[in-house]
mmCIF file of C-alpha atoms in Angstrom:
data_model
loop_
_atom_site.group_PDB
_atom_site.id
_atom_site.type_symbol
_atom_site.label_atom_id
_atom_site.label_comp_id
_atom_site.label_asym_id
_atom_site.label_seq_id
_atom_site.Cartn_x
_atom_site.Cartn_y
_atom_site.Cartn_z
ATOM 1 C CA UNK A 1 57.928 75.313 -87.582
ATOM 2 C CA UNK A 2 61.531 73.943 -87.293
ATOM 3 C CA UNK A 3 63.869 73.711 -89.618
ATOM 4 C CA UNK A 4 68.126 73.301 -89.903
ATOM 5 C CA UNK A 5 70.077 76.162 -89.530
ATOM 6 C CA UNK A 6 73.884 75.938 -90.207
ATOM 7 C CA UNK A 7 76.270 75.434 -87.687
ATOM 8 C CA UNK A 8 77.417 78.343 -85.645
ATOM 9 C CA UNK A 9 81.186 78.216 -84.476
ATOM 10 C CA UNK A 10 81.269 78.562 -81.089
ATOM 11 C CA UNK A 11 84.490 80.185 -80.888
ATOM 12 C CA UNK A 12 83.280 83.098 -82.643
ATOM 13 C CA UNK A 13 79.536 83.356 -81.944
ATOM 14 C CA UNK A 14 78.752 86.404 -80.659
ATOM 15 C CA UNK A 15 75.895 85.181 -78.515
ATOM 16 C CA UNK A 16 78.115 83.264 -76.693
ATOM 17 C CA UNK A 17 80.231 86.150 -75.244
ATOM 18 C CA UNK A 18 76.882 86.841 -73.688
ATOM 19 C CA UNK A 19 76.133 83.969 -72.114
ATOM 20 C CA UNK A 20 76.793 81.464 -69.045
ATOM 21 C CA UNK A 21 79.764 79.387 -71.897
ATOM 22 C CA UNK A 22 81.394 82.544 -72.080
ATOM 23 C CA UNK A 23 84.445 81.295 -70.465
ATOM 24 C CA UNK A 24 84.608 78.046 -71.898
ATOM 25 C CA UNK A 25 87.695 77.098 -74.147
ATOM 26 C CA UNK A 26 89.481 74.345 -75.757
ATOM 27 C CA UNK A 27 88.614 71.012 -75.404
ATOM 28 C CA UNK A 28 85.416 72.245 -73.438
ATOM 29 C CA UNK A 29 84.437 74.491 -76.089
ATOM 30 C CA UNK A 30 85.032 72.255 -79.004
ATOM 31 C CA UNK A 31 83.019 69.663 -77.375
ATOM 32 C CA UNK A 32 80.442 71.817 -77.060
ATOM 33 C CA UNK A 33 80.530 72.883 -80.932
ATOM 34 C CA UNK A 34 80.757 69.917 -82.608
ATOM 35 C CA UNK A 35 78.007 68.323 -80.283
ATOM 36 C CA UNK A 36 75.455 70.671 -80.112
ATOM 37 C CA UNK A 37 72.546 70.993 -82.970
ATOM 38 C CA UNK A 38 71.291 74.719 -84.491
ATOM 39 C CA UNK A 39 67.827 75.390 -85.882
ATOM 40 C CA UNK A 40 65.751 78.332 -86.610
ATOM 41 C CA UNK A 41 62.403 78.565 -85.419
ATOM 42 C CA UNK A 42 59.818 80.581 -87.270
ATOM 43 C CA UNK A 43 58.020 83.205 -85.562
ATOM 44 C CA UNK A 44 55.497 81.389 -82.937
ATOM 45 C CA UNK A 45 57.309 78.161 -82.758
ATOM 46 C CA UNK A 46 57.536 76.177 -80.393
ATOM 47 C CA UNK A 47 60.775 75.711 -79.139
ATOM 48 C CA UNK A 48 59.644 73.084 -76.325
ATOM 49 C CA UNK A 49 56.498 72.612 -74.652
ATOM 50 C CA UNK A 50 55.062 72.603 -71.055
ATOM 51 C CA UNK A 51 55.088 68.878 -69.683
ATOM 52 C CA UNK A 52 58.188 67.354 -71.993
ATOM 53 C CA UNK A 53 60.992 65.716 -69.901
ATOM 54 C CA UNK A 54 64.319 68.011 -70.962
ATOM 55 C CA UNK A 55 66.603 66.319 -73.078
ATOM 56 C CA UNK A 56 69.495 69.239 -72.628
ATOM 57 C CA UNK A 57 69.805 73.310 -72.795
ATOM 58 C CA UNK A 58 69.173 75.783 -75.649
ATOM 59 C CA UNK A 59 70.990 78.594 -76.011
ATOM 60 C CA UNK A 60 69.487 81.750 -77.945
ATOM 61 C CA UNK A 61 71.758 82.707 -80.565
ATOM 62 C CA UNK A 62 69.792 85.041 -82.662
ATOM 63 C CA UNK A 63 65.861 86.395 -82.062
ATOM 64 C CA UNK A 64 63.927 86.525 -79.141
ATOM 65 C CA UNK A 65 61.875 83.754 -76.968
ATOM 66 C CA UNK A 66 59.090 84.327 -74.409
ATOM 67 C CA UNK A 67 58.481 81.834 -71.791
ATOM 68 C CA UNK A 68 55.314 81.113 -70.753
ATOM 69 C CA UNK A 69 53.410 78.652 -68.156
ATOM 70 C CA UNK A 70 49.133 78.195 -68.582
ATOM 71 C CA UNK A 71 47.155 78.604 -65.686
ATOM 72 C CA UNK A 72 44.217 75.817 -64.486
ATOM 73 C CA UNK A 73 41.559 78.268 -66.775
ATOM 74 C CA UNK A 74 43.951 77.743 -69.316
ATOM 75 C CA UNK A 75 45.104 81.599 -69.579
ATOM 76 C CA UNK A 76 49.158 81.810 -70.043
ATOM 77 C CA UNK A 77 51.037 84.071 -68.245
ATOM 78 C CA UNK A 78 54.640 84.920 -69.573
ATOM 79 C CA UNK A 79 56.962 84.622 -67.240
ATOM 80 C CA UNK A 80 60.298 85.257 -68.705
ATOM 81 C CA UNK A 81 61.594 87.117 -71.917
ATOM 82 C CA UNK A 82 64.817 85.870 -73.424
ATOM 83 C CA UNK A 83 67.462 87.570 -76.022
ATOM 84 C CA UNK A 84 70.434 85.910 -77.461
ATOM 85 C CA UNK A 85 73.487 84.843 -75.461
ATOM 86 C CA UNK A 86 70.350 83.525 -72.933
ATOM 87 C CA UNK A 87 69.969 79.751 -72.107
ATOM 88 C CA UNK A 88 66.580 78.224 -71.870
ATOM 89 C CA UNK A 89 65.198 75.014 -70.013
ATOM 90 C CA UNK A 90 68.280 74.392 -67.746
ATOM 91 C CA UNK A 91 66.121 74.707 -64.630
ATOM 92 C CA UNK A 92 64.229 71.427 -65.385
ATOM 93 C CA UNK A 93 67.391 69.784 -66.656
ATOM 94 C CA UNK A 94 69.671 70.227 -63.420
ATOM 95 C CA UNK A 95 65.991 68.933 -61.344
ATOM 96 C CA UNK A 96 64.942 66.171 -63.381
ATOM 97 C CA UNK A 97 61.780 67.334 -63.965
ATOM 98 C CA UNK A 98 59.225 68.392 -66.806
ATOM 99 C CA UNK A 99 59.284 71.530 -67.876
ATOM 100 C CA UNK A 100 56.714 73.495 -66.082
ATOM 101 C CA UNK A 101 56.410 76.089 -68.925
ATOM 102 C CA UNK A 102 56.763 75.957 -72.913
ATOM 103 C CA UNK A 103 59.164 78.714 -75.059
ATOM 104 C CA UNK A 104 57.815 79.824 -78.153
ATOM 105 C CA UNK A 105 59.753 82.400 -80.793
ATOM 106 C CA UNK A 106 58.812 86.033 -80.826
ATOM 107 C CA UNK A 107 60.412 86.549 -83.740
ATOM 108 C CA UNK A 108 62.344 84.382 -86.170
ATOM 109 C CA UNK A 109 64.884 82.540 -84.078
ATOM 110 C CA UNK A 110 68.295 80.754 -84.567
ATOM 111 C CA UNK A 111 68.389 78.316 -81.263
ATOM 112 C CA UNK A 112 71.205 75.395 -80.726
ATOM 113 C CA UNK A 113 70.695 72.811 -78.440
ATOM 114 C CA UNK A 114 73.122 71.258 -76.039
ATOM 115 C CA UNK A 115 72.563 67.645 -75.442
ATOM 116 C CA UNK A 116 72.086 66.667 -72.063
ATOM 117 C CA UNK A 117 75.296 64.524 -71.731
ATOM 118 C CA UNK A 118 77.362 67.305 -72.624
ATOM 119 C CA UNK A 119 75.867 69.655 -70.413
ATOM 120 C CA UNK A 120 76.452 67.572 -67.290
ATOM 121 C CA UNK A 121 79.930 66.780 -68.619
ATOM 122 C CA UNK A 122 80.767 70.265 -68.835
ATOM 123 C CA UNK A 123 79.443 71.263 -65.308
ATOM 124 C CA UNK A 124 81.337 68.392 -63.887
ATOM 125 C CA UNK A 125 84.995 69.277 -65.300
ATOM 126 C CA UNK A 126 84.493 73.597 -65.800
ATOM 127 C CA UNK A 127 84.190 74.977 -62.418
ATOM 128 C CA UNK A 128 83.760 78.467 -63.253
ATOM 129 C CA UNK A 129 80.989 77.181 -65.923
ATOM 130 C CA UNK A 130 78.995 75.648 -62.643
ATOM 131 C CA UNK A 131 79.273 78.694 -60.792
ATOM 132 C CA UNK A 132 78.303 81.165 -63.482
ATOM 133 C CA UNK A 133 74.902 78.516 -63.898
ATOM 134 C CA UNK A 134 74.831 78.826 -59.444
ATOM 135 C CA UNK A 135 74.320 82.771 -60.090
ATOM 136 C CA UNK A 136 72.162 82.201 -62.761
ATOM 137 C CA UNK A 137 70.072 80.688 -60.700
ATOM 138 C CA UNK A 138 70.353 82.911 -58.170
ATOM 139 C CA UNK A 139 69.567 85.829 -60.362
ATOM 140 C CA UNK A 140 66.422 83.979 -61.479
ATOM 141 C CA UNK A 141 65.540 83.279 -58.108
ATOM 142 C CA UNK A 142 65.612 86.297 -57.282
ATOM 143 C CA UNK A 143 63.487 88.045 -60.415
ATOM 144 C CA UNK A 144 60.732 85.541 -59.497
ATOM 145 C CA UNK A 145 60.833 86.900 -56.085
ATOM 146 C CA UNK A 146 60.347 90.463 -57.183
ATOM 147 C CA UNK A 147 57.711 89.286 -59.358
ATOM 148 C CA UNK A 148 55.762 88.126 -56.954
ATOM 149 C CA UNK A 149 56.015 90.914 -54.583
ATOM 150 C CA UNK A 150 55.031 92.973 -57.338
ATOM 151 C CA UNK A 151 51.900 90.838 -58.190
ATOM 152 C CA UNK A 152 50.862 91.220 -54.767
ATOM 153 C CA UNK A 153 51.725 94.489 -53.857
ATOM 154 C CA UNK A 154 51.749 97.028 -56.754
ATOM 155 C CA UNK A 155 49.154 98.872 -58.186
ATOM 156 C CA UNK A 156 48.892 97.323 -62.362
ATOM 157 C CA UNK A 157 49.239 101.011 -63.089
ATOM 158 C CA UNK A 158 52.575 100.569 -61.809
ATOM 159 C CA UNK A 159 52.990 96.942 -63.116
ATOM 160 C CA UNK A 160 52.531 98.043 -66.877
ATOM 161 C CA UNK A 161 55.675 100.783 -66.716
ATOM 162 C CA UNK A 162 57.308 98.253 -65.259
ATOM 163 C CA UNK A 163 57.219 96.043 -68.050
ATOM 164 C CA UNK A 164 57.591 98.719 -70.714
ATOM 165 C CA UNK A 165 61.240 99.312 -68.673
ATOM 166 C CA UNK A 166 61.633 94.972 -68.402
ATOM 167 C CA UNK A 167 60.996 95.050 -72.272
ATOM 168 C CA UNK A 168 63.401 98.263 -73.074
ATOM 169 C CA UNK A 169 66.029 96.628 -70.728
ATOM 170 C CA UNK A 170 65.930 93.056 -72.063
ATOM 171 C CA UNK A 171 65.881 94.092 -76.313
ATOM 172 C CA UNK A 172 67.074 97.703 -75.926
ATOM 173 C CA UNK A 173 66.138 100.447 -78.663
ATOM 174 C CA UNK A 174 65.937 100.023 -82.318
ATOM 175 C CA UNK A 175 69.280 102.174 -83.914
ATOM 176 C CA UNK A 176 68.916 105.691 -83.187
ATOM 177 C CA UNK A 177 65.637 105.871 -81.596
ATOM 178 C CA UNK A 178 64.039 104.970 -77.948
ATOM 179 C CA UNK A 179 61.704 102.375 -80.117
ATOM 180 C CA UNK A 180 61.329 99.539 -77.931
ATOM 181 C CA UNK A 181 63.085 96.858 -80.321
ATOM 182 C CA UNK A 182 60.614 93.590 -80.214
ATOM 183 C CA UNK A 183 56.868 93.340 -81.556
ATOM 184 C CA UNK A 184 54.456 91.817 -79.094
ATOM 185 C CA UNK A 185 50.929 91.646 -79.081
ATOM 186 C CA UNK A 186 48.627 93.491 -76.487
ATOM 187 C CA UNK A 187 47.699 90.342 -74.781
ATOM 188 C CA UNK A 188 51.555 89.032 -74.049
ATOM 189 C CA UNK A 189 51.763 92.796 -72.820
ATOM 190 C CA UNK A 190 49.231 91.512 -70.726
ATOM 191 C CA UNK A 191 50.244 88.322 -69.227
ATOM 192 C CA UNK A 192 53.846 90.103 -68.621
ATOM 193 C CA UNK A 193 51.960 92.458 -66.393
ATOM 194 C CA UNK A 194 49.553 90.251 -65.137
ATOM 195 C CA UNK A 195 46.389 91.515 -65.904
ATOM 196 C CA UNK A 196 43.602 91.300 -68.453
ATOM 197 C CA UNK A 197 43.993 92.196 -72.072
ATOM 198 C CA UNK A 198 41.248 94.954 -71.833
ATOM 199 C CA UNK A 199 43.235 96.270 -68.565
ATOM 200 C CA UNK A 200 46.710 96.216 -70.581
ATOM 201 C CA UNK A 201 44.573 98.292 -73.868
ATOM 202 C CA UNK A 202 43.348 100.719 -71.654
ATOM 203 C CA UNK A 203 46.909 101.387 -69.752
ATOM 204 C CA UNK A 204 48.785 101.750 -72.594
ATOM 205 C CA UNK A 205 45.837 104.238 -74.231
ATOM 206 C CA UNK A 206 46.731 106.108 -70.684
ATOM 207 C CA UNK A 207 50.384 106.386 -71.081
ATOM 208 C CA UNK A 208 49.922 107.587 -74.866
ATOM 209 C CA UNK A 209 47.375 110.250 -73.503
ATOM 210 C CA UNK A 210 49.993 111.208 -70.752
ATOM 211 C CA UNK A 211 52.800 111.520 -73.534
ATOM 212 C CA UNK A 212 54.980 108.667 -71.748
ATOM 213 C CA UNK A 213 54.413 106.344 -74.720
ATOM 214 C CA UNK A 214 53.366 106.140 -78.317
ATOM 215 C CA UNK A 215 52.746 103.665 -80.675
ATOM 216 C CA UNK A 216 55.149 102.977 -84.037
ATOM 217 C CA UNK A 217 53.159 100.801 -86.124
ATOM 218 C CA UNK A 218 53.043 97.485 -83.980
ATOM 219 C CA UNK A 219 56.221 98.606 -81.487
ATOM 220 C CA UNK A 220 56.137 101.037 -78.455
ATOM 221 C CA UNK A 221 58.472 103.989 -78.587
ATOM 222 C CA UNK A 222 59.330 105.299 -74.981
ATOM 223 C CA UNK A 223 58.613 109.811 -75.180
ATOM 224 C CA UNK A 224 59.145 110.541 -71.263
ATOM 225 C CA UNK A 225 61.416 107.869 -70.022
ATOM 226 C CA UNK A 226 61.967 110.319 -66.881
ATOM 227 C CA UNK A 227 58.116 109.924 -65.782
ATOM 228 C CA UNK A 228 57.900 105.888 -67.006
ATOM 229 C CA UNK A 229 60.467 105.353 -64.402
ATOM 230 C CA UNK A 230 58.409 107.797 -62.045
ATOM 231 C CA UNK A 231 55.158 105.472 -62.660
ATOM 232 C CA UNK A 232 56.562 102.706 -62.417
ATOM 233 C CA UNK A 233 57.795 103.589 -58.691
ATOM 234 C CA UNK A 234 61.592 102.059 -59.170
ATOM 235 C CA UNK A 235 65.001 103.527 -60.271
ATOM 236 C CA UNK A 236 66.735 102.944 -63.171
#
């Protein structure tokens, strides 16, 4: 579910300090502000879907997204998280294509949406605009990569406190704890780590057992972040 949200000023959204428009500034920023449209999308909304020709960019400002492409069985797999200050659905913009995946709210979400005509605009007069969406790209690029090394190469042992790390680093710790700060269900657990739900169950019983994890009502609080980083065989 969709509905209006009001209009965020640009100039003093916080979000934005966090995101690719971060240098943008008069005339540039103002015609982003008065031209874009904000709405807040309830918690499993769809904020576009798999298949639908891109009619501009959205840009998180509050809440957090998942990305996620279905498979030929029809299973999804997630395939990027997203936090405010993050732009979604700029990929299939700059290509002309449909999307090839659909973003859906984790959590209540406040989302504005840059028109396509803008967008271009922009990247055609605000040079340092293009080249922070160049390393963008390159930075996704380059996650994708890793991903699928990982896929191919890793044990899922290793996989799963990967993605417990992925989730702390992308929505950090609730206030004065090392809660994990975003709810998602076992089975998106899953298809971050690539593996079946029963797999992703059974892991996370593990890491409780081995006093890495434990579980805070429907989040994942991080005990041993030393031997998490250990498991997952990278450095932090």
């Amino acid at each position: 579910m969709q509905k209006s949200a009001t209009h965020t000023d640009c100039e003093t959204c916080a979000a934005r300090f966090h995101s690719v428009f971060h240098g943008l500034e008069g005339e540039n920023l103002q015609e982003v502000n008065y031209g874009k449209a904000c709405s807040v999308f309830k918690k499993s909304s769809y904020i576009f879907n798999e298949g639908q020709y891109p009619q501009g960019v959205y840009c998180v400002n509050k809440g957090k997204v998942k990305v996620m492409q279905t498979g030929d069985e029809g299973k999804e797999q997630i395939v990027r998280l997203a936090k405010a200050g993050d732009i979604l659905g700029y990929r299939a913009l700059l290509s002309g294509e449909k999307y090839s995946s659909s973003a859906v709210a984790i959590d209540d979400s406040s989302v504005c949406f840059i028109p396509k005509a803008i967008f271009f605009k922009l990247l055609e007069k605000d040079a340092p605009l293009s080249m922070e969406i160049m390393k963008l790209l390159s930075s996704d690029l380059k996650k994708a990569e890793n991903k699928i090394t990982d896929l191919a190469q890793k044990p899922v042992r290793e996989r799963m406190a990967e993605a417990l790390l992925f989730l702390k680093e992308t929505y950090g710790y609730e206030p004065d704890t090392t809660i994990i700060n975003v709810v998602l269900s076992r089975e998106d657990i899953a298809n971050i780590v690539g593996t079946a739900t029963e797999t992703a169950i059974r892991l996370i019983s593990e890491f409780k057992q081995s006093k890495i994890i434990e579980s805070v009502g429907k989040k994942i609080q991080i005990i041993d972040l030393p031997k998490l980083i250990k498991t997952a065989n990278v450095s932090d």
